[in-house]
XYZ file of C-alpha atoms in Angstrom:
553
model
C 109.862 90.228 165.964
C 112.111 89.492 162.942
C 115.081 88.627 165.141
C 113.100 86.047 167.041
C 111.846 84.435 163.839
C 115.373 84.120 162.454
C 116.694 82.510 165.602
C 113.695 80.186 165.742
C 114.458 79.061 162.203
C 118.034 78.427 163.291
C 116.841 76.165 166.072
C 114.757 74.186 163.600
C 117.865 73.570 161.513
C 119.599 71.503 164.203
C 117.956 68.124 163.389
C 119.100 68.536 159.779
C 122.554 69.796 160.692
C 123.354 66.940 163.067
C 122.147 63.774 161.310
C 122.872 60.703 163.360
C 126.469 61.266 164.329
C 126.021 64.824 165.500
C 128.544 66.181 163.025
C 127.823 69.042 160.720
C 126.080 67.990 157.546
C 128.522 67.415 154.706
C 128.182 68.392 151.083
C 126.809 65.385 149.139
C 129.616 63.159 147.965
C 130.315 63.500 144.291
C 130.291 60.386 142.134
C 133.674 58.787 141.728
C 135.436 56.113 139.797
C 134.301 52.667 140.829
C 137.659 51.026 140.188
C 141.160 51.477 141.483
C 143.315 53.383 139.009
C 145.885 50.659 139.391
C 143.583 47.777 138.678
C 144.258 46.358 142.128
C 141.703 45.207 144.651
C 139.531 48.017 146.014
C 140.980 49.697 149.058
C 137.716 51.033 150.440
C 138.798 54.615 149.821
C 137.265 55.149 146.390
C 133.506 55.890 146.000
C 131.481 53.927 143.599
C 129.563 55.641 140.797
C 131.289 55.570 137.433
C 131.261 58.433 134.959
C 131.274 58.065 131.175
C 134.636 58.490 129.532
C 135.196 61.906 127.989
C 135.952 62.431 124.337
C 138.148 65.405 125.044
C 140.714 63.813 127.348
C 144.301 63.418 126.253
C 144.648 59.920 124.826
C 147.838 58.087 125.683
C 149.478 56.130 122.914
C 151.952 53.295 123.353
C 155.449 54.641 123.829
C 154.362 57.994 125.224
C 153.409 59.320 128.621
C 149.584 59.541 128.695
C 148.372 63.078 128.923
C 151.745 64.702 128.229
C 153.132 63.274 124.983
C 156.537 62.711 126.637
C 158.506 59.621 125.665
C 158.220 56.837 128.190
C 161.504 56.267 130.053
C 163.087 52.834 130.117
C 162.373 52.510 133.831
C 159.430 53.759 135.909
C 160.050 56.909 137.907
C 158.170 55.878 141.019
C 159.641 53.476 143.579
C 159.035 53.365 145.912
C 129.970 67.148 179.083
C 129.108 67.905 182.511
C 129.055 71.414 183.910
C 128.443 74.524 181.832
C 127.203 73.620 178.351
C 130.093 74.407 176.019
C 132.438 72.894 173.471
C 135.332 75.171 174.303
C 138.804 73.667 174.511
C 141.977 75.134 176.000
C 143.695 77.623 173.756
C 146.779 76.391 171.964
C 148.384 75.955 168.552
C 145.959 74.995 165.850
C 147.218 72.221 163.606
C 147.269 73.999 160.259
C 150.062 74.265 157.768
C 152.024 77.273 159.072
C 152.122 80.375 156.959
C 149.999 78.993 154.148
C 146.448 80.032 153.355
C 144.180 78.302 150.825
C 146.774 75.556 150.358
C 146.386 71.822 149.991
C 148.791 69.800 152.107
C 148.953 66.038 151.882
C 152.294 65.927 153.698
C 153.890 63.653 151.100
C 157.510 63.928 150.099
C 159.688 67.005 150.026
C 156.986 68.940 148.240
C 153.844 69.602 150.352
C 151.770 67.374 148.076
C 154.362 64.702 147.282
C 154.530 65.671 143.595
C 157.200 67.076 141.320
C 156.979 68.912 137.965
C 156.900 66.785 134.824
C 159.429 69.040 133.135
C 158.015 68.415 129.649
C 155.916 70.153 127.043
C 152.171 70.067 127.598
C 149.055 70.448 125.500
C 145.881 72.217 126.593
C 145.243 73.781 129.967
C 147.831 72.651 132.500
C 147.105 72.196 136.203
C 149.234 71.402 139.189
C 147.443 69.809 142.109
C 147.245 73.159 143.893
C 145.928 74.871 140.768
C 143.341 72.142 140.271
C 142.096 72.597 143.834
C 142.052 76.388 143.520
C 140.073 76.099 140.295
C 137.605 73.699 141.920
C 137.156 76.052 144.869
C 136.073 78.730 142.393
C 134.002 76.579 140.052
C 132.614 73.589 141.957
C 128.818 73.731 142.172
C 128.729 72.739 145.848
C 131.039 75.597 146.798
C 129.135 78.074 144.654
C 125.948 77.047 146.449
C 127.688 77.501 149.803
C 128.808 80.953 148.697
C 125.207 81.780 147.828
C 124.215 80.618 151.321
C 126.787 83.032 152.735
C 125.346 85.855 150.625
C 121.868 84.948 151.862
C 123.155 84.969 155.444
C 124.518 88.506 155.008
C 121.162 89.626 153.644
C 119.365 88.102 156.645
C 121.762 89.895 158.966
C 121.002 93.226 157.314
C 117.311 92.420 157.610
C 117.688 91.914 161.367
C 119.693 95.108 161.803
C 117.040 97.037 159.861
C 114.593 96.400 162.702
C 116.639 98.721 164.923
C 116.543 101.593 162.428
C 113.688 104.132 162.079
C 110.750 102.810 160.097
C 109.319 105.544 157.857
C 106.115 105.138 155.884
C 103.770 107.366 153.905
C 100.146 106.909 152.878
C 97.509 108.697 150.808
C 93.846 108.008 150.181
C 90.887 109.383 148.205
C 87.370 108.249 149.185
C 84.098 108.671 147.313
C 81.303 108.257 149.849
C 78.589 107.046 147.498
C 76.017 106.854 150.271
C 76.864 108.793 153.374
C 75.920 106.983 156.518
C 73.341 108.700 158.725
C 73.462 109.076 162.455
C 70.279 109.283 164.558
C 70.055 112.121 167.076
C 67.312 112.795 169.664
C 64.730 115.412 168.629
C 65.624 117.609 171.612
C 68.950 118.339 169.860
C 66.994 120.415 167.356
C 63.881 121.410 169.383
C 64.292 121.801 173.154
C 60.511 121.659 173.498
C 60.198 118.352 171.698
C 58.601 115.462 173.484
C 60.966 112.845 174.924
C 59.044 110.260 172.925
C 59.558 112.097 169.651
C 61.329 109.962 167.028
C 65.087 110.448 166.441
C 66.106 112.577 163.532
C 68.575 111.081 160.950
C 71.536 113.337 160.199
C 74.345 112.916 157.638
C 77.841 113.405 159.041
C 80.417 113.718 156.301
C 80.952 114.855 152.764
C 80.853 113.041 149.453
C 84.618 113.242 148.811
C 87.397 113.022 151.394
C 91.185 112.847 150.968
C 94.087 112.170 153.302
C 97.914 112.238 153.012
C 100.180 111.424 155.952
C 103.658 110.242 156.926
C 104.678 108.325 160.054
C 107.961 107.457 161.773
C 108.434 104.630 164.280
C 111.614 104.017 166.260
C 112.266 101.185 168.705
C 113.765 102.675 171.854
C 114.273 99.506 173.843
C 113.826 95.839 172.961
C 115.820 93.201 174.824
C 115.056 90.579 172.197
C 116.236 92.871 169.399
C 119.511 93.541 171.221
C 120.205 89.806 171.435
C 119.338 89.424 167.768
C 121.850 92.070 166.815
C 124.550 90.246 168.762
C 123.544 87.013 167.044
C 124.077 88.584 163.627
C 127.860 88.130 163.823
C 127.393 84.531 164.936
C 125.088 83.871 162.021
C 127.656 85.225 159.574
C 130.363 83.087 161.180
C 128.220 79.976 160.758
C 127.736 80.668 157.039
C 131.473 81.147 156.560
C 132.311 77.908 158.353
C 129.848 76.006 156.196
C 131.609 77.461 153.167
C 134.996 76.353 154.515
C 133.617 72.879 155.125
C 132.544 72.659 151.491
C 136.031 73.683 150.388
C 137.642 70.958 152.489
C 135.380 68.316 150.945
C 136.085 69.540 147.410
C 139.847 69.677 148.068
C 139.746 66.066 149.273
C 137.797 64.896 146.226
C 140.041 66.726 143.742
C 143.225 65.458 145.434
C 142.075 61.838 145.314
C 141.029 62.156 141.685
C 144.345 63.839 140.802
C 146.336 61.077 142.497
C 144.186 58.503 140.725
C 145.137 59.925 137.319
C 148.845 60.066 138.213
C 148.942 56.473 139.420
C 147.139 55.293 136.285
C 149.623 57.218 134.132
C 152.570 55.616 135.922
C 151.096 52.192 135.404
C 150.630 52.945 131.706
C 154.336 53.855 131.490
C 155.267 50.484 132.963
C 152.971 48.635 130.588
C 154.494 50.468 127.616
C 157.948 49.481 128.845
C 156.904 45.834 129.307
C 155.279 45.757 125.864
C 158.449 47.107 124.264
C 160.583 44.572 126.132
C 158.254 41.716 125.185
C 158.250 42.788 121.537
C 162.035 42.625 121.587
C 161.939 39.164 123.143
C 159.370 38.028 120.578
C 161.534 39.279 117.708
C 164.597 37.474 119.081
C 162.621 34.267 119.674
C 161.237 34.332 116.131
C 164.775 34.676 114.801
C 165.963 31.766 116.953
C 162.973 29.713 115.743
C 163.909 30.307 112.112
C 167.410 29.057 112.916
C 166.006 25.977 114.634
C 167.135 26.785 118.162
C 163.651 27.093 119.744
C 160.284 25.567 119.029
C 157.361 27.285 117.334
C 155.441 26.792 120.586
C 157.777 29.244 122.363
C 156.979 31.905 119.769
C 153.263 31.309 120.116
C 153.444 31.619 123.901
C 155.155 34.973 123.586
C 152.549 36.127 121.074
C 149.758 35.209 123.504
C 151.513 37.109 126.256
C 152.030 40.124 123.986
C 148.358 40.169 123.026
C 147.332 39.994 126.699
C 149.640 42.880 127.556
C 148.246 45.037 124.751
C 144.683 44.289 125.892
C 145.637 45.224 129.437
C 147.243 48.413 128.121
C 143.983 49.334 126.395
C 142.066 48.734 129.638
C 144.469 51.026 131.463
C 144.016 53.617 128.714
C 140.253 53.484 129.205
C 140.775 53.847 132.940
C 142.986 56.893 132.342
C 140.226 58.525 130.324
C 137.715 57.725 133.047
C 140.074 59.119 135.708
C 140.482 62.332 133.731
C 136.710 62.570 133.435
C 136.288 62.200 137.182
C 138.959 64.816 137.872
C 137.290 67.321 135.548
C 133.933 66.602 137.162
C 135.326 67.258 140.632
C 137.014 70.447 139.414
C 133.822 71.773 137.858
C 135.114 71.585 134.286
C 133.121 70.437 131.300
C 133.555 66.776 130.478
C 134.984 67.488 127.007
C 137.541 70.070 128.168
C 141.144 68.988 127.613
C 143.504 69.239 130.551
C 147.068 68.214 131.290
C 148.590 67.446 134.682
C 151.763 69.423 135.300
C 153.008 67.173 138.103
C 154.012 63.570 138.531
C 154.540 61.300 141.509
C 157.706 62.116 143.396
C 160.273 59.336 143.665
C 160.654 58.732 147.394
C 162.105 55.866 149.350
C 159.832 54.111 151.810
C 162.092 55.092 154.708
C 161.557 58.761 153.830
C 157.804 58.296 154.186
C 157.981 56.587 157.564
C 157.958 59.853 159.633
C 154.567 60.681 158.140
C 152.821 58.087 160.299
C 154.024 59.563 163.599
C 151.327 61.114 165.862
C 150.748 64.864 165.909
C 151.001 66.340 169.450
C 149.671 69.766 168.372
C 146.236 68.531 167.285
C 143.185 70.423 168.506
C 139.549 69.591 167.916
C 139.068 73.085 166.564
C 141.421 72.175 163.734
C 138.480 70.251 162.306
C 136.048 72.527 160.522
C 133.155 70.294 161.614
C 133.962 70.919 165.275
C 134.358 74.689 164.963
C 131.098 74.778 163.009
C 129.352 72.877 165.785
C 130.700 75.359 168.339
C 129.196 78.190 166.323
C 125.871 76.384 166.065
C 125.755 75.836 169.820
C 126.516 79.512 170.401
C 123.650 80.417 168.095
C 121.333 78.005 169.919
C 122.194 79.638 173.261
C 121.355 83.035 171.798
C 118.091 81.593 170.498
C 117.148 80.667 174.065
C 118.175 84.105 175.299
C 116.021 85.934 172.749
C 112.985 83.953 173.902
C 113.762 84.791 177.539
C 114.072 88.473 176.663
C 110.533 88.383 175.300
C 109.376 88.731 178.943
C 110.880 92.236 178.981
C 108.812 95.295 177.914
C 109.323 96.961 174.554
C 109.372 100.750 174.204
C 109.079 102.718 170.998
C 108.395 106.276 169.825
C 106.197 107.353 166.972
C 105.346 110.566 165.100
C 102.655 111.246 162.513
C 102.064 114.271 160.305
C 99.619 114.781 157.450
C 96.893 116.740 155.673
C 93.239 115.993 155.009
C 90.289 117.595 153.252
C 86.638 116.883 152.556
C 84.268 118.408 149.982
C 81.007 117.577 148.259
C 82.542 118.226 144.838
C 85.735 116.565 143.719
C 87.190 119.678 142.085
C 86.943 121.476 145.414
C 89.539 119.071 146.810
C 92.038 120.835 144.577
C 90.897 124.416 144.868
C 90.074 124.429 148.580
C 92.727 124.433 151.314
C 93.762 121.250 153.145
C 94.147 121.104 156.904
C 97.166 119.628 158.598
C 97.373 117.404 161.645
C 100.247 115.911 163.714
C 100.826 113.604 166.648
C 103.824 112.502 168.709
C 103.898 109.819 171.347
C 105.500 106.885 173.132
C 104.393 103.274 173.163
C 105.140 100.710 175.844
C 104.222 97.044 175.500
C 104.445 94.959 178.683
C 103.839 91.193 178.408
C 101.822 89.992 181.401
C 100.574 86.487 180.712
C 100.850 84.392 177.539
C 99.482 81.091 178.812
C 103.069 79.815 179.476
C 103.789 79.863 175.756
C 107.307 81.284 176.054
C 108.143 78.915 178.894
C 107.279 75.956 176.671
C 109.346 77.408 173.848
C 112.352 77.778 176.146
C 112.043 74.160 177.274
C 112.057 72.991 173.665
C 115.093 75.100 172.793
C 117.000 73.910 175.853
C 116.360 70.327 174.781
C 117.655 71.200 171.324
C 120.753 72.782 172.870
C 121.389 69.706 175.016
C 121.113 67.489 171.950
C 123.667 69.690 170.211
C 126.057 69.387 173.149
C 125.596 65.614 173.130
C 126.365 65.679 169.432
C 129.554 67.556 170.275
C 130.642 64.745 172.580
C 129.865 62.227 169.856
C 131.779 64.321 167.318
C 134.869 64.384 169.545
C 134.736 60.607 169.845
C 134.246 60.305 166.096
C 137.260 62.533 165.439
C 139.387 60.458 167.809
C 138.259 57.319 165.997
C 138.992 58.830 162.576
C 142.471 59.877 163.645
C 143.248 56.455 165.105
C 141.792 54.655 162.114
C 143.601 56.829 159.560
C 146.907 56.417 161.413
C 146.577 52.646 161.485
C 145.517 52.559 157.836
C 148.486 54.753 156.883
C 150.881 52.562 158.864
C 149.520 49.411 157.238
C 149.670 51.118 153.851
C 153.329 51.978 154.339
C 154.160 48.423 155.359
C 152.276 47.052 152.353
C 154.005 49.545 150.058
C 157.394 48.472 151.386
C 156.528 44.801 150.862
C 155.229 45.355 147.344
C 158.281 47.418 146.463
C 160.511 44.562 147.635
C 158.403 42.043 145.694
C 158.689 44.142 142.555
C 162.476 44.327 142.853
C 162.675 40.568 143.395
C 160.393 39.890 140.434
C 162.605 42.044 138.197
C 165.662 40.080 139.294
C 163.894 36.762 138.680
C 162.960 37.851 135.150
C 166.547 38.836 134.450
C 167.929 35.504 135.650
C 165.350 33.330 133.890
C 165.973 35.152 130.581
C 169.697 34.515 130.876
C 169.071 30.851 131.632
C 166.687 30.556 128.687
C 169.156 32.123 126.249
C 171.899 29.773 127.449
C 169.632 26.778 126.996
C 169.383 25.751 130.657
C 165.861 27.128 131.210
C 162.447 26.805 129.651
C 160.153 29.346 128.053
C 157.535 28.453 130.655
C 159.815 29.761 133.394
C 160.307 33.019 131.493
C 156.579 33.469 130.950
C 155.799 32.741 134.593
C 158.475 35.197 135.721
C 157.087 37.889 133.417
C 153.574 37.305 134.728
C 154.823 37.517 138.324
C 156.598 40.772 137.524
C 153.479 42.349 136.078
C 151.460 41.195 139.081
C 154.070 42.668 141.418
C 154.013 45.957 139.503
C 150.218 46.075 139.635
C 150.218 45.323 143.365
C 152.868 47.991 143.927
C 150.807 50.701 142.278
C 147.721 49.475 144.083
C 149.506 49.869 147.425
C 150.958 53.228 146.318
C 147.490 54.544 145.529
C 146.163 53.212 148.833
C 148.988 54.969 150.677
C 148.318 58.289 148.931
C 144.614 58.100 149.720
C 145.313 57.067 153.335
C 147.577 60.105 153.740
C 144.845 62.409 152.414
C 142.376 60.834 154.855
C 144.798 61.274 157.748
C 145.382 64.955 156.982
C 141.635 65.478 156.723
C 141.134 63.745 160.086
C 143.766 66.054 161.616
C 142.203 69.154 160.060
C 145.252 70.114 158.011
C 144.209 68.974 154.543
C 143.107 72.373 153.285
C 142.781 75.817 154.826
C 141.099 78.575 152.901
C 139.388 81.941 153.082
């Protein structure tokens, strides 16, 4: 039975669907940038494989905003199971962004994604974060493959339903009996007075040419297994759709992290451009003071070394920006040499405004996670797989009808000129299984074991979700505290630079103090953007753990 074979294949998928942890198999992780966009220490959130830098990305030049061509502002714009086998949970509100379908939600800032428009002219194709995710959902190879799986699932469903429809077939044959077989009949058939010991007489039964044309119709009247298979068709379609949604969630996460990575790198490039401009001004003033004899040549040389180091660091950040753009285009499904521009920038938010984001969510349900709802569907399909095997003990009834014509002649042309004779038959067929050597019983035992493993995987998945939520909340809380500390350190470093420059100009400080203060400021700025990136990624991970990162059709 086709239905039984489909459900058996479904049961065989379980070991592949629940690898190790019992969760639904994820789409393979795409390669990602192996370095923090900020140049800070790795946070553990960024995957490792690097991609070659694209030739078509927008190249940032000193004094301009990378990727947009906008003049760099003087200050940065970013501050801071026992019982019945089931996975069912009590009904209640599902933790999804209300009223929004196919929308990314990182929960940052006033805007849903924590970004604001750049407000400047752009070159090339422009994407907001939401547009980038929507584009990736349409173009990403993993999602396109999942969509093909859904199409294949619909075709399998139609194949199963076709078993319940009438099966009509037609046949035709033409036979040339080169040597007609002889039958041996007793001699008394021809001569009643023949001796009983007389030899049998060979007789030909048949003609040299025979032809046949017929049509038949078969209709299943009752099949318990087929009825279960038809009910399982909707479950099978649901499973394919949930796998597609799972792929979309993964792609949305990857695109969001890559998008944030580009934005953070761009903000750091703005700061470096500002520091380079400020250092060039200081170098010009120091050279003038050296010509007048107020400072030593050594002070000028120290500033030149620092300026060269800053420009080298700026070039490294530029290379990282190109690599970040390349990763973003890869995750979106664009060609590596396509030029794109980001239409949003990081929103300027105070740390205190971000503090409510780390509060627990009382409306969370396990079903909010696509992995859990997918596992529920798989368990439902496994239960139906057991049921279809049990129904194989029931009899199967069907009706059939045949109608056709045949003819037989010793000359082939007579098949055309002579009349054909029709025939017809109508009947019922009943198949009753009596004994199969306990084959079905063994199959049911195997499928029940598979179902129990799936239910155990569900328990493990619930524990894993709880752990992910707790871990992401703690990571987000630590990230916020670190961001607050680094923001305070950056402000203090800026004040120290201001004071040491005043002291140096008034002759009560040394150039070494100024250089050390500048180096501390750059380190504080780098650490700030490192913690900012970590916080953004931690927020994405938390929303994914809570099942509210992305909801789509």
